[in-house]
Amino acid sequence: CGRLVVVGTGMVLGGQITAIAKSEIVNADHVFCLVDGLCEQWLSGLNSSLTSLQKHYAPGKYRPQSYRDMVDAVIKAVRAGQSVCLVAYGHPGIFACVPHWAIKAARDEGFEARMEPGISAQDCLYADLGLDPGTHGSQSMEATQYLIYCNRIDPAKLLILWQVGLAGEISLTHFETDRARLSLLMEKLMADGYGMDHEVIIYEAAMLAMMPVRMERIALSRLPEARLSGISTLVIPPAFDLKPDQAMRARLRALGPLKAD
Ligand code: SAM
C-alpha cells in the first residue's frame, strides 16, 4: 500500500544530505522533487523515477494554488500504491508548506507518512555567521508575515527574516519585492526599536561546495536599495541587551539548593 516519506537535501548539493534521506530517495518507487535544476539532475542519478514539481509554478499563478497542485500530484502516486519520496531542499519542514500539506493529506487518507529532517539555511547561517541562537534567544519569521501582522518581535533577540526577497508581495503571484516594500519593512523594523544605523546582514548560504557565502553587512537605512534574491535571508542581530528579571531571580534564589522530590 502507498506511503510517503518527505526528506531534505540540505543546502550544499550532494554534501549535506543525510544517509537516511539518501536511502529513502534511492529506494522509493517514485520521487517528486522541489529543488533547482542542478539538484534535480543529481537526484535523477539516485533514482530515475523522478518528477519535478516546479512545473506547477507559472508566471502570475496564485502560489497557494501551485502548492495544492503539487500536493495533488504527490498524493495521486501514494493512492496508486507507490512508495513515494518527496524531496525539498534544505530542511523539508522549515518555511515550506508543500511537505507539511502532503503529509497531512496522506495521513488524512489513512496512509503512512513521515518527515526526515535536513540541514536548513538557518543551520548554515549559525555556522557561517558564528551566531548561537542560545546567546540571546532567536526568532524566525517570514518577512511578509512580519509586515502584515501586529504581533511584535523582541529586538533584544536575534531576528531572522525569511523570504526577504519577496517582502510585502501580498498578491502571492510574484517572486520579487521592490524598493517601496523594502522601505515599509525598514520602517516597521525601526518602529520595533532598531536604529537606522543598526547593522543587518543579507545572508545567502553556499548551495555548491565551491560557491562563496554571501554575508553582506549593511546599515538598516540601506535595506530599500539592497540587492535581494529568492535565496536571501535577512539576519538582524539584537539591538539591546536582555533585561534581567530581578523578581524571578529573587524567587529562584529564595528556593535555595535543589532538593530531590
Ligand atoms: N526549506 C528551506 C530551508 O530549510 O532552508 C527554506 C525554504 S523557504 C521556501 C525559502 C527561503 O529560505 C528563502 O527566501 C530564504 O529566506 C531561505 N533560503 C533559501 N536558500 C537560502 C540560501 N542559500 N541562503 C540563505 N537563505 C536561503
PDB file of C-alpha atoms and ligand atoms in Angstrom:
ATOM      1  CA  CYS A   1       0.000   0.000   0.000  1.00  0.00           C
ATOM      2  CA  GLY A   2       1.115   3.595  -0.613  1.00  0.00           C
ATOM      3  CA  ARG A   3       3.328   5.546   1.756  1.00  0.00           C
ATOM      4  CA  LEU A   4       5.029   8.917   1.811  1.00  0.00           C
ATOM      5  CA  VAL A   5       8.398   9.995   3.182  1.00  0.00           C
ATOM      6  CA  VAL A   6       9.459  13.626   2.917  1.00  0.00           C
ATOM      7  CA  VAL A   7      13.181  14.364   3.000  1.00  0.00           C
ATOM      8  CA  GLY A   8      15.524  17.336   2.558  1.00  0.00           C
ATOM      9  CA  THR A   9      18.740  17.583   0.578  1.00  0.00           C
ATOM     10  CA  GLY A  10      20.436  20.122   2.870  1.00  0.00           C
ATOM     11  CA  MET A  11      21.786  23.283   1.261  1.00  0.00           C
ATOM     12  CA  VAL A  12      25.069  22.207  -0.372  1.00  0.00           C
ATOM     13  CA  LEU A  13      24.374  19.965  -3.337  1.00  0.00           C
ATOM     14  CA  GLY A  14      25.306  16.378  -2.542  1.00  0.00           C
ATOM     15  CA  GLY A  15      27.206  17.358   0.607  1.00  0.00           C
ATOM     16  CA  GLN A  16      24.602  17.903   3.318  1.00  0.00           C
ATOM     17  CA  ILE A  17      22.075  15.165   2.675  1.00  0.00           C
ATOM     18  CA  THR A  18      21.643  12.649   5.488  1.00  0.00           C
ATOM     19  CA  ALA A  19      22.220   8.924   4.973  1.00  0.00           C
ATOM     20  CA  ILE A  20      18.554   8.299   5.831  1.00  0.00           C
ATOM     21  CA  ALA A  21      17.309  10.814   3.245  1.00  0.00           C
ATOM     22  CA  LYS A  22      19.567   9.389   0.535  1.00  0.00           C
ATOM     23  CA  SER A  23      18.432   5.860   1.235  1.00  0.00           C
ATOM     24  CA  GLU A  24      14.741   6.899   1.074  1.00  0.00           C
ATOM     25  CA  ILE A  25      15.367   8.534  -2.321  1.00  0.00           C
ATOM     26  CA  VAL A  26      17.222   5.528  -3.721  1.00  0.00           C
ATOM     27  CA  ASN A  27      14.597   3.018  -2.533  1.00  0.00           C
ATOM     28  CA  ALA A  28      11.388   4.914  -3.440  1.00  0.00           C
ATOM     29  CA  ASP A  29       9.103   3.744  -6.252  1.00  0.00           C
ATOM     30  CA  HIS A  30       8.637   7.361  -7.247  1.00  0.00           C
ATOM     31  CA  VAL A  31      10.481  10.555  -6.265  1.00  0.00           C
ATOM     32  CA  PHE A  32       8.927  14.037  -6.504  1.00  0.00           C
ATOM     33  CA  CYS A  33      11.233  16.997  -6.070  1.00  0.00           C
ATOM     34  CA  LEU A  34      11.001  20.699  -5.404  1.00  0.00           C
ATOM     35  CA  VAL A  35      14.612  21.738  -5.935  1.00  0.00           C
ATOM     36  CA  ASP A  36      16.674  23.669  -8.515  1.00  0.00           C
ATOM     37  CA  GLY A  37      17.758  22.272 -11.877  1.00  0.00           C
ATOM     38  CA  LEU A  38      21.235  21.150 -10.781  1.00  0.00           C
ATOM     39  CA  CYS A  39      19.878  19.316  -7.775  1.00  0.00           C
ATOM     40  CA  GLU A  40      17.226  17.726  -9.989  1.00  0.00           C
ATOM     41  CA  GLN A  41      19.971  16.331 -12.222  1.00  0.00           C
ATOM     42  CA  TRP A  42      21.817  14.982  -9.207  1.00  0.00           C
ATOM     43  CA  LEU A  43      18.635  13.356  -7.844  1.00  0.00           C
ATOM     44  CA  SER A  44      17.923  11.673 -11.192  1.00  0.00           C
ATOM     45  CA  GLY A  45      21.251   9.855 -10.740  1.00  0.00           C
ATOM     46  CA  LEU A  46      19.956   8.415  -7.447  1.00  0.00           C
ATOM     47  CA  ASN A  47      16.518   7.415  -8.747  1.00  0.00           C
ATOM     48  CA  SER A  48      15.456   7.594 -12.392  1.00  0.00           C
ATOM     49  CA  SER A  49      11.765   7.717 -11.463  1.00  0.00           C
ATOM     50  CA  LEU A  50      11.885  11.436 -10.747  1.00  0.00           C
ATOM     51  CA  THR A  51       9.196  14.081 -11.291  1.00  0.00           C
ATOM     52  CA  SER A  52       9.900  17.760 -10.760  1.00  0.00           C
ATOM     53  CA  LEU A  53       7.111  19.756  -9.125  1.00  0.00           C
ATOM     54  CA  GLN A  54       8.494  23.045 -10.485  1.00  0.00           C
ATOM     55  CA  LYS A  55       6.128  22.798 -13.467  1.00  0.00           C
ATOM     56  CA  HIS A  56       3.224  23.706 -11.170  1.00  0.00           C
ATOM     57  CA  TYR A  57       4.614  27.229 -10.785  1.00  0.00           C
ATOM     58  CA  ALA A  58       3.625  29.601 -13.576  1.00  0.00           C
ATOM     59  CA  PRO A  59       4.069  33.339 -14.044  1.00  0.00           C
ATOM     60  CA  GLY A  60       1.173  35.134 -12.371  1.00  0.00           C
ATOM     61  CA  LYS A  61      -0.288  31.894 -10.916  1.00  0.00           C
ATOM     62  CA  TYR A  62      -1.539  32.185  -7.328  1.00  0.00           C
ATOM     63  CA  ARG A  63       1.158  30.409  -5.292  1.00  0.00           C
ATOM     64  CA  PRO A  64      -1.180  28.552  -2.888  1.00  0.00           C
ATOM     65  CA  GLN A  65      -2.841  27.017  -5.981  1.00  0.00           C
ATOM     66  CA  SER A  66       0.590  25.861  -7.222  1.00  0.00           C
ATOM     67  CA  TYR A  67       1.197  24.271  -3.813  1.00  0.00           C
ATOM     68  CA  ARG A  68      -2.178  22.484  -3.886  1.00  0.00           C
ATOM     69  CA  ASP A  69      -1.431  21.148  -7.381  1.00  0.00           C
ATOM     70  CA  MET A  70       1.922  19.827  -6.130  1.00  0.00           C
ATOM     71  CA  VAL A  71       0.288  18.069  -3.181  1.00  0.00           C
ATOM     72  CA  ASP A  72      -2.341  16.540  -5.505  1.00  0.00           C
ATOM     73  CA  ALA A  73       0.372  15.110  -7.780  1.00  0.00           C
ATOM     74  CA  VAL A  74       2.170  13.525  -4.812  1.00  0.00           C
ATOM     75  CA  ILE A  75      -0.991  12.105  -3.219  1.00  0.00           C
ATOM     76  CA  LYS A  76      -2.146  10.614  -6.520  1.00  0.00           C
ATOM     77  CA  ALA A  77       1.016   8.477  -6.580  1.00  0.00           C
ATOM     78  CA  VAL A  78       0.538   7.452  -2.928  1.00  0.00           C
ATOM     79  CA  ARG A  79      -3.079   6.452  -3.694  1.00  0.00           C
ATOM     80  CA  ALA A  80      -1.789   4.370  -6.599  1.00  0.00           C
ATOM     81  CA  GLY A  81       0.036   2.248  -4.015  1.00  0.00           C
ATOM     82  CA  GLN A  82       3.542   3.588  -4.593  1.00  0.00           C
ATOM     83  CA  SER A  83       6.226   4.165  -2.027  1.00  0.00           C
ATOM     84  CA  VAL A  84       6.702   7.892  -2.637  1.00  0.00           C
ATOM     85  CA  CYS A  85       9.553  10.165  -1.600  1.00  0.00           C
ATOM     86  CA  LEU A  86       9.079  13.939  -1.737  1.00  0.00           C
ATOM     87  CA  VAL A  87      12.356  15.846  -1.774  1.00  0.00           C
ATOM     88  CA  ALA A  88      12.755  19.542  -0.952  1.00  0.00           C
ATOM     89  CA  TYR A  89      15.975  21.494  -0.467  1.00  0.00           C
ATOM     90  CA  GLY A  90      17.255  22.378   2.986  1.00  0.00           C
ATOM     91  CA  HIS A  91      15.058  21.035   5.786  1.00  0.00           C
ATOM     92  CA  PRO A  92      11.766  19.995   4.167  1.00  0.00           C
ATOM     93  CA  GLY A  93       9.681  21.204   7.106  1.00  0.00           C
ATOM     94  CA  ILE A  94      11.182  24.669   7.542  1.00  0.00           C
ATOM     95  CA  PHE A  95       9.365  27.531   5.776  1.00  0.00           C
ATOM     96  CA  ALA A  96       7.976  25.058   3.253  1.00  0.00           C
ATOM     97  CA  CYS A  97       4.247  24.284   3.169  1.00  0.00           C
ATOM     98  CA  VAL A  98       4.064  21.592   0.444  1.00  0.00           C
ATOM     99  CA  PRO A  99       5.851  18.939   2.577  1.00  0.00           C
ATOM    100  CA  HIS A 100       3.576  19.601   5.574  1.00  0.00           C
ATOM    101  CA  TRP A 101       0.420  19.679   3.447  1.00  0.00           C
ATOM    102  CA  ALA A 102       1.397  16.468   1.643  1.00  0.00           C
ATOM    103  CA  ILE A 103       1.981  14.619   4.919  1.00  0.00           C
ATOM    104  CA  LYS A 104      -1.365  15.802   6.280  1.00  0.00           C
ATOM    105  CA  ALA A 105      -3.198  14.856   3.083  1.00  0.00           C
ATOM    106  CA  ALA A 106      -1.622  11.368   3.080  1.00  0.00           C
ATOM    107  CA  ARG A 107      -2.400  10.760   6.765  1.00  0.00           C
ATOM    108  CA  ASP A 108      -5.974  12.044   6.331  1.00  0.00           C
ATOM    109  CA  GLU A 109      -6.465   9.280   3.760  1.00  0.00           C
ATOM    110  CA  GLY A 110      -5.003   6.676   6.113  1.00  0.00           C
ATOM    111  CA  PHE A 111      -1.552   6.349   4.530  1.00  0.00           C
ATOM    112  CA  GLU A 112       1.681   6.169   6.474  1.00  0.00           C
ATOM    113  CA  ALA A 113       3.586   9.430   6.105  1.00  0.00           C
ATOM    114  CA  ARG A 114       6.609  10.920   7.853  1.00  0.00           C
ATOM    115  CA  MET A 115       9.275  13.606   7.504  1.00  0.00           C
ATOM    116  CA  GLU A 116      13.029  13.306   7.914  1.00  0.00           C
ATOM    117  CA  PRO A 117      14.903  16.462   8.985  1.00  0.00           C
ATOM    118  CA  GLY A 118      17.573  18.117   6.879  1.00  0.00           C
ATOM    119  CA  ILE A 119      20.107  20.939   7.138  1.00  0.00           C
ATOM    120  CA  SER A 120      18.314  24.260   6.603  1.00  0.00           C
ATOM    121  CA  ALA A 121      19.508  27.738   5.610  1.00  0.00           C
ATOM    122  CA  GLN A 122      19.196  28.633   9.291  1.00  0.00           C
ATOM    123  CA  ASP A 123      21.591  25.849  10.310  1.00  0.00           C
ATOM    124  CA  CYS A 124      24.109  27.144   7.760  1.00  0.00           C
ATOM    125  CA  LEU A 125      23.781  30.733   8.908  1.00  0.00           C
ATOM    126  CA  TYR A 126      24.555  29.869  12.506  1.00  0.00           C
ATOM    127  CA  ALA A 127      27.747  28.212  11.267  1.00  0.00           C
ATOM    128  CA  ASP A 128      28.764  30.841   8.682  1.00  0.00           C
ATOM    129  CA  LEU A 129      27.960  33.901  10.780  1.00  0.00           C
ATOM    130  CA  GLY A 130      29.240  32.419  14.035  1.00  0.00           C
ATOM    131  CA  LEU A 131      25.928  33.024  15.808  1.00  0.00           C
ATOM    132  CA  ASP A 132      24.422  30.872  18.533  1.00  0.00           C
ATOM    133  CA  PRO A 133      20.642  31.105  18.998  1.00  0.00           C
ATOM    134  CA  GLY A 134      21.228  30.367  22.672  1.00  0.00           C
ATOM    135  CA  THR A 135      23.173  33.584  23.323  1.00  0.00           C
ATOM    136  CA  HIS A 136      20.200  35.978  23.230  1.00  0.00           C
ATOM    137  CA  GLY A 137      17.356  33.754  22.051  1.00  0.00           C
ATOM    138  CA  SER A 138      16.251  33.724  18.443  1.00  0.00           C
ATOM    139  CA  GLN A 139      13.107  34.496  16.467  1.00  0.00           C
ATOM    140  CA  SER A 140      12.379  33.468  12.912  1.00  0.00           C
ATOM    141  CA  MET A 141       9.601  34.885  10.754  1.00  0.00           C
ATOM    142  CA  GLU A 142       8.628  35.107   7.156  1.00  0.00           C
ATOM    143  CA  ALA A 143       9.274  38.742   6.102  1.00  0.00           C
ATOM    144  CA  THR A 144       5.779  39.412   4.698  1.00  0.00           C
ATOM    145  CA  GLN A 145       4.161  37.792   7.731  1.00  0.00           C
ATOM    146  CA  TYR A 146       6.227  40.141   9.915  1.00  0.00           C
ATOM    147  CA  LEU A 147       4.916  43.087   7.869  1.00  0.00           C
ATOM    148  CA  ILE A 148       1.230  42.185   7.844  1.00  0.00           C
ATOM    149  CA  TYR A 149       0.693  41.108  11.455  1.00  0.00           C
ATOM    150  CA  CYS A 150       0.714  43.297  14.564  1.00  0.00           C
ATOM    151  CA  ASN A 151       2.487  40.811  16.832  1.00  0.00           C
ATOM    152  CA  ARG A 152       5.671  42.427  17.994  1.00  0.00           C
ATOM    153  CA  ILE A 153       9.129  40.930  17.795  1.00  0.00           C
ATOM    154  CA  ASP A 154      11.691  41.429  20.553  1.00  0.00           C
ATOM    155  CA  PRO A 155      14.715  43.489  19.393  1.00  0.00           C
ATOM    156  CA  ALA A 156      16.794  42.094  22.277  1.00  0.00           C
ATOM    157  CA  LYS A 157      16.837  38.724  20.486  1.00  0.00           C
ATOM    158  CA  LEU A 158      18.315  37.654  17.183  1.00  0.00           C
ATOM    159  CA  LEU A 159      15.773  38.083  14.363  1.00  0.00           C
ATOM    160  CA  ILE A 160      15.834  36.032  11.158  1.00  0.00           C
ATOM    161  CA  LEU A 161      13.515  37.198   8.374  1.00  0.00           C
ATOM    162  CA  TRP A 162      12.937  34.579   5.645  1.00  0.00           C
ATOM    163  CA  GLN A 163      11.858  35.294   2.095  1.00  0.00           C
ATOM    164  CA  VAL A 164      13.016  38.907   2.388  1.00  0.00           C
ATOM    165  CA  GLY A 165      13.399  38.868  -1.413  1.00  0.00           C
ATOM    166  CA  LEU A 166       9.578  38.640  -1.593  1.00  0.00           C
ATOM    167  CA  ALA A 167       8.888  41.010   1.314  1.00  0.00           C
ATOM    168  CA  GLY A 168       5.443  42.607   1.060  1.00  0.00           C
ATOM    169  CA  GLU A 169       4.458  40.695  -2.095  1.00  0.00           C
ATOM    170  CA  ILE A 170       0.904  40.134  -0.867  1.00  0.00           C
ATOM    171  CA  SER A 171      -0.661  39.118  -4.185  1.00  0.00           C
ATOM    172  CA  LEU A 172       1.187  35.772  -3.866  1.00  0.00           C
ATOM    173  CA  THR A 173       1.706  35.735  -7.624  1.00  0.00           C
ATOM    174  CA  HIS A 174       5.234  37.157  -7.961  1.00  0.00           C
ATOM    175  CA  PHE A 175       8.670  36.185  -6.717  1.00  0.00           C
ATOM    176  CA  GLU A 176      10.226  39.571  -6.004  1.00  0.00           C
ATOM    177  CA  THR A 177       9.944  42.733  -3.958  1.00  0.00           C
ATOM    178  CA  ASP A 178      10.767  46.383  -4.632  1.00  0.00           C
ATOM    179  CA  ARG A 179      12.152  49.492  -3.003  1.00  0.00           C
ATOM    180  CA  ALA A 180       8.725  50.692  -1.751  1.00  0.00           C
ATOM    181  CA  ARG A 181       8.027  47.406   0.017  1.00  0.00           C
ATOM    182  CA  LEU A 182      11.531  47.240   1.485  1.00  0.00           C
ATOM    183  CA  SER A 183      11.095  50.818   2.752  1.00  0.00           C
ATOM    184  CA  LEU A 184       7.992  49.661   4.628  1.00  0.00           C
ATOM    185  CA  LEU A 185       9.981  46.765   6.072  1.00  0.00           C
ATOM    186  CA  MET A 186      12.719  49.188   7.196  1.00  0.00           C
ATOM    187  CA  GLU A 187      10.069  51.479   8.758  1.00  0.00           C
ATOM    188  CA  LYS A 188       8.485  48.634  10.689  1.00  0.00           C
ATOM    189  CA  LEU A 189      11.857  47.436  11.976  1.00  0.00           C
ATOM    190  CA  MET A 190      12.606  50.982  13.140  1.00  0.00           C
ATOM    191  CA  ALA A 191       9.200  51.155  14.861  1.00  0.00           C
ATOM    192  CA  ASP A 192      10.153  47.914  16.626  1.00  0.00           C
ATOM    193  CA  GLY A 193      13.250  49.549  18.090  1.00  0.00           C
ATOM    194  CA  TYR A 194      16.125  49.125  15.615  1.00  0.00           C
ATOM    195  CA  GLY A 195      18.093  52.284  14.791  1.00  0.00           C
ATOM    196  CA  MET A 196      18.740  53.448  11.208  1.00  0.00           C
ATOM    197  CA  ASP A 197      22.418  52.602  11.672  1.00  0.00           C
ATOM    198  CA  HIS A 198      21.751  49.148  13.105  1.00  0.00           C
ATOM    199  CA  GLU A 199      23.748  46.572  11.149  1.00  0.00           C
ATOM    200  CA  VAL A 200      21.735  43.899   9.369  1.00  0.00           C
ATOM    201  CA  ILE A 201      23.146  41.020   7.345  1.00  0.00           C
ATOM    202  CA  ILE A 202      21.986  39.799   3.942  1.00  0.00           C
ATOM    203  CA  TYR A 203      22.817  36.128   4.078  1.00  0.00           C
ATOM    204  CA  GLU A 204      22.956  33.600   1.243  1.00  0.00           C
ATOM    205  CA  ALA A 205      24.379  30.182   2.075  1.00  0.00           C
ATOM    206  CA  ALA A 206      26.504  28.371  -0.497  1.00  0.00           C
ATOM    207  CA  MET A 207      24.500  25.812  -2.457  1.00  0.00           C
ATOM    208  CA  LEU A 208      27.533  24.365  -4.246  1.00  0.00           C
ATOM    209  CA  ALA A 209      30.717  23.318  -2.469  1.00  0.00           C
ATOM    210  CA  MET A 210      32.902  25.936  -4.234  1.00  0.00           C
ATOM    211  CA  MET A 211      30.361  28.753  -4.093  1.00  0.00           C
ATOM    212  CA  PRO A 212      31.096  31.721  -1.805  1.00  0.00           C
ATOM    213  CA  VAL A 213      28.728  32.542   1.040  1.00  0.00           C
ATOM    214  CA  ARG A 214      27.097  35.992   0.852  1.00  0.00           C
ATOM    215  CA  MET A 215      27.247  37.778   4.220  1.00  0.00           C
ATOM    216  CA  GLU A 216      26.709  41.412   3.354  1.00  0.00           C
ATOM    217  CA  ARG A 217      26.520  43.733   6.341  1.00  0.00           C
ATOM    218  CA  ILE A 218      24.617  46.961   5.724  1.00  0.00           C
ATOM    219  CA  ALA A 219      23.010  49.673   7.824  1.00  0.00           C
ATOM    220  CA  LEU A 220      19.249  49.176   8.165  1.00  0.00           C
ATOM    221  CA  SER A 221      18.785  52.506   6.327  1.00  0.00           C
ATOM    222  CA  ARG A 222      20.233  50.877   3.179  1.00  0.00           C
ATOM    223  CA  LEU A 223      17.755  47.993   3.120  1.00  0.00           C
ATOM    224  CA  PRO A 224      15.441  49.565   0.478  1.00  0.00           C
ATOM    225  CA  GLU A 225      18.288  49.586  -2.094  1.00  0.00           C
ATOM    226  CA  ALA A 226      19.628  46.149  -1.215  1.00  0.00           C
ATOM    227  CA  ARG A 227      20.054  43.551  -3.972  1.00  0.00           C
ATOM    228  CA  LEU A 228      17.951  40.616  -2.846  1.00  0.00           C
ATOM    229  CA  SER A 229      17.043  37.316  -4.422  1.00  0.00           C
ATOM    230  CA  GLY A 230      14.872  34.286  -3.732  1.00  0.00           C
ATOM    231  CA  ILE A 231      17.638  32.810  -1.570  1.00  0.00           C
ATOM    232  CA  SER A 232      18.300  35.905   0.585  1.00  0.00           C
ATOM    233  CA  THR A 233      17.638  35.742   4.306  1.00  0.00           C
ATOM    234  CA  LEU A 234      17.856  38.867   6.465  1.00  0.00           C
ATOM    235  CA  VAL A 235      19.672  38.391   9.754  1.00  0.00           C
ATOM    236  CA  ILE A 236      19.181  41.133  12.357  1.00  0.00           C
ATOM    237  CA  PRO A 237      21.449  40.956  15.401  1.00  0.00           C
ATOM    238  CA  PRO A 238      19.982  42.121  18.735  1.00  0.00           C
ATOM    239  CA  ALA A 239      19.779  45.871  19.286  1.00  0.00           C
ATOM    240  CA  PHE A 240      19.609  45.676  23.088  1.00  0.00           C
ATOM    241  CA  ASP A 241      20.871  43.537  25.943  1.00  0.00           C
ATOM    242  CA  LEU A 242      18.465  41.091  27.558  1.00  0.00           C
ATOM    243  CA  LYS A 243      16.761  42.703  30.558  1.00  0.00           C
ATOM    244  CA  PRO A 244      17.305  40.808  33.829  1.00  0.00           C
ATOM    245  CA  ASP A 245      14.081  39.728  35.563  1.00  0.00           C
ATOM    246  CA  GLN A 246      15.144  40.655  39.097  1.00  0.00           C
ATOM    247  CA  ALA A 247      11.891  39.484  40.700  1.00  0.00           C
ATOM    248  CA  MET A 248      12.198  35.977  39.209  1.00  0.00           C
ATOM    249  CA  ARG A 249      15.908  35.800  40.129  1.00  0.00           C
ATOM    250  CA  ALA A 250      14.985  36.621  43.744  1.00  0.00           C
ATOM    251  CA  ARG A 251      12.284  33.932  43.774  1.00  0.00           C
ATOM    252  CA  LEU A 252      14.742  31.356  42.388  1.00  0.00           C
ATOM    253  CA  ARG A 253      17.379  32.301  44.975  1.00  0.00           C
ATOM    254  CA  ALA A 254      14.736  32.017  47.710  1.00  0.00           C
ATOM    255  CA  LEU A 255      14.133  28.384  46.736  1.00  0.00           C
ATOM    256  CA  GLY A 256      17.651  27.515  47.964  1.00  0.00           C
ATOM    257  CA  PRO A 257      19.537  24.433  46.723  1.00  0.00           C
ATOM    258  CA  LEU A 258      17.691  21.898  44.539  1.00  0.00           C
ATOM    259  CA  LYS A 259      16.125  19.074  46.573  1.00  0.00           C
ATOM    260  CA  ALA A 260      15.006  15.720  45.183  1.00  0.00           C
ATOM    261  CA  ASP A 261      11.166  15.337  45.476  1.00  0.00           C
TER     262      ASP A 261
HETATM  263  N1  SAM B   1      13.273  24.715   3.476  1.00  0.00           N
HETATM  264  C1  SAM B   1      14.301  25.717   3.239  1.00  0.00           C
HETATM  265  C2  SAM B   1      15.383  25.566   4.284  1.00  0.00           C
HETATM  266  O1  SAM B   1      15.340  24.564   5.003  1.00  0.00           O
HETATM  267  O2  SAM B   1      16.278  26.405   4.394  1.00  0.00           O
HETATM  268  C3  SAM B   1      13.668  27.093   3.210  1.00  0.00           C
HETATM  269  C4  SAM B   1      12.750  27.278   2.036  1.00  0.00           C
HETATM  270  S1  SAM B   1      11.900  28.818   2.034  1.00  0.00           S
HETATM  271  C5  SAM B   1      10.597  28.454   0.928  1.00  0.00           C
HETATM  272  C6  SAM B   1      12.863  29.872   1.045  1.00  0.00           C
HETATM  273  C7  SAM B   1      13.642  30.854   1.896  1.00  0.00           C
HETATM  274  O3  SAM B   1      14.694  30.155   2.566  1.00  0.00           O
HETATM  275  C8  SAM B   1      14.351  31.938   1.119  1.00  0.00           C
HETATM  276  O4  SAM B   1      13.508  33.024   0.784  1.00  0.00           O
HETATM  277  C9  SAM B   1      15.428  32.355   2.090  1.00  0.00           C
HETATM  278  O5  SAM B   1      14.931  33.157   3.147  1.00  0.00           O
HETATM  279  C10 SAM B   1      15.822  30.991   2.664  1.00  0.00           C
HETATM  280  N2  SAM B   1      16.898  30.412   1.840  1.00  0.00           N
HETATM  281  C11 SAM B   1      16.796  29.550   0.825  1.00  0.00           C
HETATM  282  N3  SAM B   1      18.001  29.295   0.298  1.00  0.00           N
HETATM  283  C12 SAM B   1      18.881  30.027   1.003  1.00  0.00           C
HETATM  284  C13 SAM B   1      20.276  30.218   0.948  1.00  0.00           C
HETATM  285  N4  SAM B   1      21.040  29.598   0.057  1.00  0.00           N
HETATM  286  N5  SAM B   1      20.838  31.044   1.846  1.00  0.00           N
HETATM  287  C14 SAM B   1      20.097  31.695   2.769  1.00  0.00           C
HETATM  288  N6  SAM B   1      18.793  31.570   2.868  1.00  0.00           N
HETATM  289  C15 SAM B   1      18.186  30.740   1.998  1.00  0.00           C
END
